Amino acid sequence: MWCNRREEPHTVRARLDRACCATNWVDLFPRVRVFHEPLACSDHSAIWLMLDGESRQGLNRTKQWFRFEAAWTSNPMCADVIQQAWESVTAPSLHGSLVAKIRACRLGLRQWNRDCFGNIKHKSKELGDKINGMLATTITAEKKAEVEKLRDSLENLAAKE
């Protein structure tokens, strides 16, 4: 939900992120559902369209992609995690060894991210939800200042991402 971030009684709230379609399209996809996903550095939401009508929680995520986060390099433990994972693997063939070492690094970094570094995307979503929750209530000068602090934190996380 978008908010102009002004104090009451000048606050304006409106849902700007909508989906629309023709009735013949709905006939083709009768179980369609729309979800809104908050974006880290915006007061708009991404639109998630499910044609089969399943809930997002019901999605079967068989493959979770691994992405190396550039922000990890700001933490000295990152190099230790990689080195430990790399040295933990000994395989009979060069190709098998390389694949196994990369896999060990992926698993080690993923676990380290969850346990020590913290999940940036998860923290960003939490901050976005908190901001949206605050903007959905009466806005005072104190709340406005707190929202600005939370937005600054969100921007810092986005820079790390």
PDB file of C-alpha atoms in Angstrom:
ATOM      1  CA  MET A   1       0.000   0.000   0.000  1.00  0.00           C
ATOM      2  CA  TRP A   2       1.388   3.382  -1.023  1.00  0.00           C
ATOM      3  CA  CYS A   3       1.393   6.229   1.496  1.00  0.00           C
ATOM      4  CA  ASN A   4       2.384   9.874   1.026  1.00  0.00           C
ATOM      5  CA  ARG A   5       4.061   9.779   4.480  1.00  0.00           C
ATOM      6  CA  ARG A   6       2.385  12.937   5.715  1.00  0.00           C
ATOM      7  CA  GLU A   7       1.074  13.387   9.222  1.00  0.00           C
ATOM      8  CA  GLU A   8      -2.627  13.065   9.943  1.00  0.00           C
ATOM      9  CA  PRO A   9      -5.018  14.483   8.766  1.00  0.00           C
ATOM     10  CA  HIS A  10      -3.060  14.871   5.477  1.00  0.00           C
ATOM     11  CA  THR A  11      -2.190  11.184   5.097  1.00  0.00           C
ATOM     12  CA  VAL A  12      -3.180   9.543   1.817  1.00  0.00           C
ATOM     13  CA  ARG A  13      -3.116   5.753   1.352  1.00  0.00           C
ATOM     14  CA  ALA A  14      -3.866   3.896  -1.861  1.00  0.00           C
ATOM     15  CA  ARG A  15      -3.099   0.549  -3.476  1.00  0.00           C
ATOM     16  CA  LEU A  16      -1.317   1.443  -6.715  1.00  0.00           C
ATOM     17  CA  ASP A  17      -0.082  -2.008  -7.673  1.00  0.00           C
ATOM     18  CA  ARG A  18      -3.013  -3.709  -9.370  1.00  0.00           C
ATOM     19  CA  ALA A  19      -3.609  -6.321 -12.023  1.00  0.00           C
ATOM     20  CA  CYS A  20      -6.421  -6.177 -14.556  1.00  0.00           C
ATOM     21  CA  CYS A  21      -7.539  -8.393 -17.411  1.00  0.00           C
ATOM     22  CA  ALA A  22     -10.344  -9.016 -19.888  1.00  0.00           C
ATOM     23  CA  THR A  23     -13.165 -11.402 -19.010  1.00  0.00           C
ATOM     24  CA  ASN A  24     -12.238 -13.792 -21.832  1.00  0.00           C
ATOM     25  CA  TRP A  25      -8.742 -14.082 -20.283  1.00  0.00           C
ATOM     26  CA  VAL A  26     -10.292 -15.004 -16.927  1.00  0.00           C
ATOM     27  CA  ASP A  27     -12.302 -17.674 -18.746  1.00  0.00           C
ATOM     28  CA  LEU A  28      -8.992 -19.175 -19.909  1.00  0.00           C
ATOM     29  CA  PHE A  29      -7.481 -19.017 -16.386  1.00  0.00           C
ATOM     30  CA  PRO A  30     -10.389 -19.323 -13.925  1.00  0.00           C
ATOM     31  CA  ARG A  31      -8.123 -20.101 -10.927  1.00  0.00           C
ATOM     32  CA  VAL A  32      -5.843 -17.082 -11.331  1.00  0.00           C
ATOM     33  CA  ARG A  33      -4.597 -15.344  -8.147  1.00  0.00           C
ATOM     34  CA  VAL A  34      -2.599 -12.155  -7.592  1.00  0.00           C
ATOM     35  CA  PHE A  35      -0.081 -11.621  -4.767  1.00  0.00           C
ATOM     36  CA  HIS A  36       1.893  -8.513  -3.834  1.00  0.00           C
ATOM     37  CA  GLU A  37       5.581  -8.777  -2.889  1.00  0.00           C
ATOM     38  CA  PRO A  38       7.122  -5.743  -1.140  1.00  0.00           C
ATOM     39  CA  LEU A  39      10.238  -4.312  -2.804  1.00  0.00           C
ATOM     40  CA  ALA A  40      13.228  -3.326  -0.704  1.00  0.00           C
ATOM     41  CA  CYS A  41      13.736   0.267  -1.882  1.00  0.00           C
ATOM     42  CA  SER A  42      10.302   1.248  -3.104  1.00  0.00           C
ATOM     43  CA  ASP A  43       6.886   2.042  -1.758  1.00  0.00           C
ATOM     44  CA  HIS A  44       5.422  -0.072  -4.576  1.00  0.00           C
ATOM     45  CA  SER A  45       5.009  -3.843  -4.657  1.00  0.00           C
ATOM     46  CA  ALA A  46       5.899  -6.408  -7.275  1.00  0.00           C
ATOM     47  CA  ILE A  47       2.906  -8.285  -8.665  1.00  0.00           C
ATOM     48  CA  TRP A  48       3.052 -12.085  -8.522  1.00  0.00           C
ATOM     49  CA  LEU A  49       0.524 -13.765 -10.801  1.00  0.00           C
ATOM     50  CA  MET A  50      -0.365 -17.448 -10.268  1.00  0.00           C
ATOM     51  CA  LEU A  51      -2.373 -18.926 -13.137  1.00  0.00           C
ATOM     52  CA  ASP A  52      -3.222 -22.210 -11.401  1.00  0.00           C
ATOM     53  CA  GLY A  53      -4.643 -20.565  -8.283  1.00  0.00           C
ATOM     54  CA  GLU A  54      -2.279 -22.186  -5.783  1.00  0.00           C
ATOM     55  CA  SER A  55      -1.161 -20.237  -2.763  1.00  0.00           C
ATOM     56  CA  ARG A  56       2.460 -19.095  -2.699  1.00  0.00           C
ATOM     57  CA  GLN A  57       3.063 -21.334   0.318  1.00  0.00           C
ATOM     58  CA  GLY A  58       1.980 -24.317  -1.794  1.00  0.00           C
ATOM     59  CA  LEU A  59       4.720 -23.793  -4.363  1.00  0.00           C
ATOM     60  CA  ASN A  60       6.938 -26.815  -4.856  1.00  0.00           C
ATOM     61  CA  ARG A  61      10.462 -25.434  -4.742  1.00  0.00           C
ATOM     62  CA  THR A  62      12.494 -28.381  -5.915  1.00  0.00           C
ATOM     63  CA  LYS A  63      15.574 -26.347  -6.864  1.00  0.00           C
ATOM     64  CA  GLN A  64      16.790 -23.453  -4.774  1.00  0.00           C
ATOM     65  CA  TRP A  65      19.366 -21.388  -6.619  1.00  0.00           C
ATOM     66  CA  PHE A  66      22.581 -20.385  -4.925  1.00  0.00           C
ATOM     67  CA  ARG A  67      23.872 -16.879  -5.410  1.00  0.00           C
ATOM     68  CA  PHE A  68      27.087 -15.544  -3.949  1.00  0.00           C
ATOM     69  CA  GLU A  69      26.318 -12.278  -2.182  1.00  0.00           C
ATOM     70  CA  ALA A  70      28.915  -9.534  -2.681  1.00  0.00           C
ATOM     71  CA  ALA A  71      28.189  -8.294   0.851  1.00  0.00           C
ATOM     72  CA  TRP A  72      29.674 -11.502   2.263  1.00  0.00           C
ATOM     73  CA  THR A  73      33.145 -10.325   1.275  1.00  0.00           C
ATOM     74  CA  SER A  74      32.873  -7.479   3.799  1.00  0.00           C
ATOM     75  CA  ASN A  75      32.998 -10.115   6.539  1.00  0.00           C
ATOM     76  CA  PRO A  76      36.445 -11.698   7.173  1.00  0.00           C
ATOM     77  CA  MET A  77      34.798 -15.025   8.078  1.00  0.00           C
ATOM     78  CA  CYS A  78      33.705 -15.477   4.449  1.00  0.00           C
ATOM     79  CA  ALA A  79      37.208 -16.376   3.293  1.00  0.00           C
ATOM     80  CA  ASP A  80      37.565 -18.823   6.211  1.00  0.00           C
ATOM     81  CA  VAL A  81      34.285 -20.545   5.312  1.00  0.00           C
ATOM     82  CA  ILE A  82      35.391 -20.937   1.686  1.00  0.00           C
ATOM     83  CA  GLN A  83      38.877 -22.154   2.600  1.00  0.00           C
ATOM     84  CA  GLN A  84      37.567 -24.684   5.123  1.00  0.00           C
ATOM     85  CA  ALA A  85      34.981 -26.030   2.667  1.00  0.00           C
ATOM     86  CA  TRP A  86      37.523 -26.185  -0.183  1.00  0.00           C
ATOM     87  CA  GLU A  87      40.101 -28.061   1.904  1.00  0.00           C
ATOM     88  CA  SER A  88      37.528 -30.486   3.315  1.00  0.00           C
ATOM     89  CA  VAL A  89      37.129 -32.291  -0.033  1.00  0.00           C
ATOM     90  CA  THR A  90      39.452 -34.902  -1.488  1.00  0.00           C
ATOM     91  CA  ALA A  91      38.189 -36.733  -4.527  1.00  0.00           C
ATOM     92  CA  PRO A  92      39.933 -39.255  -6.830  1.00  0.00           C
ATOM     93  CA  SER A  93      39.581 -37.275 -10.082  1.00  0.00           C
ATOM     94  CA  LEU A  94      40.349 -33.643 -10.845  1.00  0.00           C
ATOM     95  CA  HIS A  95      36.867 -33.008 -12.309  1.00  0.00           C
ATOM     96  CA  GLY A  96      35.103 -34.783  -9.435  1.00  0.00           C
ATOM     97  CA  SER A  97      37.247 -32.942  -6.928  1.00  0.00           C
ATOM     98  CA  LEU A  98      36.466 -29.532  -8.432  1.00  0.00           C
ATOM     99  CA  VAL A  99      32.711 -30.192  -8.536  1.00  0.00           C
ATOM    100  CA  ALA A 100      32.763 -31.520  -4.967  1.00  0.00           C
ATOM    101  CA  LYS A 101      34.776 -28.512  -3.729  1.00  0.00           C
ATOM    102  CA  ILE A 102      32.369 -26.040  -5.338  1.00  0.00           C
ATOM    103  CA  ARG A 103      29.424 -27.936  -3.831  1.00  0.00           C
ATOM    104  CA  ALA A 104      31.077 -27.881  -0.383  1.00  0.00           C
ATOM    105  CA  CYS A 105      31.631 -24.123  -0.710  1.00  0.00           C
ATOM    106  CA  ARG A 106      27.999 -23.590  -1.709  1.00  0.00           C
ATOM    107  CA  LEU A 107      26.713 -25.612   1.254  1.00  0.00           C
ATOM    108  CA  GLY A 108      29.162 -23.995   3.675  1.00  0.00           C
ATOM    109  CA  LEU A 109      28.319 -20.450   2.560  1.00  0.00           C
ATOM    110  CA  ARG A 110      24.595 -21.119   2.645  1.00  0.00           C
ATOM    111  CA  GLN A 111      24.814 -22.447   6.222  1.00  0.00           C
ATOM    112  CA  TRP A 112      27.108 -19.601   7.306  1.00  0.00           C
ATOM    113  CA  ASN A 113      24.730 -17.065   5.777  1.00  0.00           C
ATOM    114  CA  ARG A 114      21.835 -18.502   7.802  1.00  0.00           C
ATOM    115  CA  ASP A 115      23.749 -18.875  11.069  1.00  0.00           C
ATOM    116  CA  CYS A 116      26.229 -16.004  11.236  1.00  0.00           C
ATOM    117  CA  PHE A 117      25.979 -13.392   8.516  1.00  0.00           C
ATOM    118  CA  GLY A 118      22.213 -13.210   8.342  1.00  0.00           C
ATOM    119  CA  ASN A 119      19.955 -13.423   5.361  1.00  0.00           C
ATOM    120  CA  ILE A 120      19.872  -9.998   3.690  1.00  0.00           C
ATOM    121  CA  LYS A 121      16.719 -10.703   1.686  1.00  0.00           C
ATOM    122  CA  HIS A 122      14.898 -11.922   4.801  1.00  0.00           C
ATOM    123  CA  LYS A 123      15.985  -8.868   6.806  1.00  0.00           C
ATOM    124  CA  SER A 124      14.942  -6.585   3.917  1.00  0.00           C
ATOM    125  CA  LYS A 125      11.497  -8.190   3.795  1.00  0.00           C
ATOM    126  CA  GLU A 126      11.105  -7.805   7.570  1.00  0.00           C
ATOM    127  CA  LEU A 127      12.045  -4.115   7.390  1.00  0.00           C
ATOM    128  CA  GLY A 128       9.703  -3.567   4.435  1.00  0.00           C
ATOM    129  CA  ASP A 129       6.846  -5.249   6.286  1.00  0.00           C
ATOM    130  CA  LYS A 130       7.535  -3.136   9.376  1.00  0.00           C
ATOM    131  CA  ILE A 131       7.548   0.063   7.296  1.00  0.00           C
ATOM    132  CA  ASN A 132       4.301  -0.905   5.555  1.00  0.00           C
ATOM    133  CA  GLY A 133       2.719  -1.734   8.914  1.00  0.00           C
ATOM    134  CA  MET A 134       3.684   1.643  10.334  1.00  0.00           C
ATOM    135  CA  LEU A 135       2.424   3.489   7.265  1.00  0.00           C
ATOM    136  CA  ALA A 136      -0.914   1.683   7.525  1.00  0.00           C
ATOM    137  CA  THR A 137      -1.602   3.353  10.893  1.00  0.00           C
ATOM    138  CA  THR A 138      -1.936   6.975  11.964  1.00  0.00           C
ATOM    139  CA  ILE A 139       1.237   8.854  11.057  1.00  0.00           C
ATOM    140  CA  THR A 140       2.746  11.119  13.691  1.00  0.00           C
ATOM    141  CA  ALA A 141       6.004  13.064  13.610  1.00  0.00           C
ATOM    142  CA  GLU A 142       7.652  10.318  15.717  1.00  0.00           C
ATOM    143  CA  LYS A 143       6.446   7.556  13.384  1.00  0.00           C
ATOM    144  CA  LYS A 144       7.576   9.538  10.362  1.00  0.00           C
ATOM    145  CA  ALA A 145      11.086   9.828  11.842  1.00  0.00           C
ATOM    146  CA  GLU A 146      11.138   6.117  12.673  1.00  0.00           C
ATOM    147  CA  VAL A 147       9.987   5.218   9.148  1.00  0.00           C
ATOM    148  CA  GLU A 148      12.838   7.323   7.725  1.00  0.00           C
ATOM    149  CA  LYS A 149      15.337   5.464   9.947  1.00  0.00           C
ATOM    150  CA  LEU A 150      13.915   2.130   8.812  1.00  0.00           C
ATOM    151  CA  ARG A 151      14.119   3.246   5.163  1.00  0.00           C
ATOM    152  CA  ASP A 152      17.781   4.185   5.696  1.00  0.00           C
ATOM    153  CA  SER A 153      18.419   0.716   7.147  1.00  0.00           C
ATOM    154  CA  LEU A 154      16.621  -0.825   4.189  1.00  0.00           C
ATOM    155  CA  GLU A 155      18.740   1.171   1.742  1.00  0.00           C
ATOM    156  CA  ASN A 156      21.916   0.033   3.535  1.00  0.00           C
ATOM    157  CA  LEU A 157      20.802  -3.584   3.198  1.00  0.00           C
ATOM    158  CA  ALA A 158      19.976  -3.046  -0.467  1.00  0.00           C
ATOM    159  CA  ALA A 159      23.493  -1.663  -1.013  1.00  0.00           C
ATOM    160  CA  LYS A 160      24.924  -4.863   0.480  1.00  0.00           C
ATOM    161  CA  GLU A 161      22.693  -6.970  -1.770  1.00  0.00           C
TER     162      GLU A 161
END
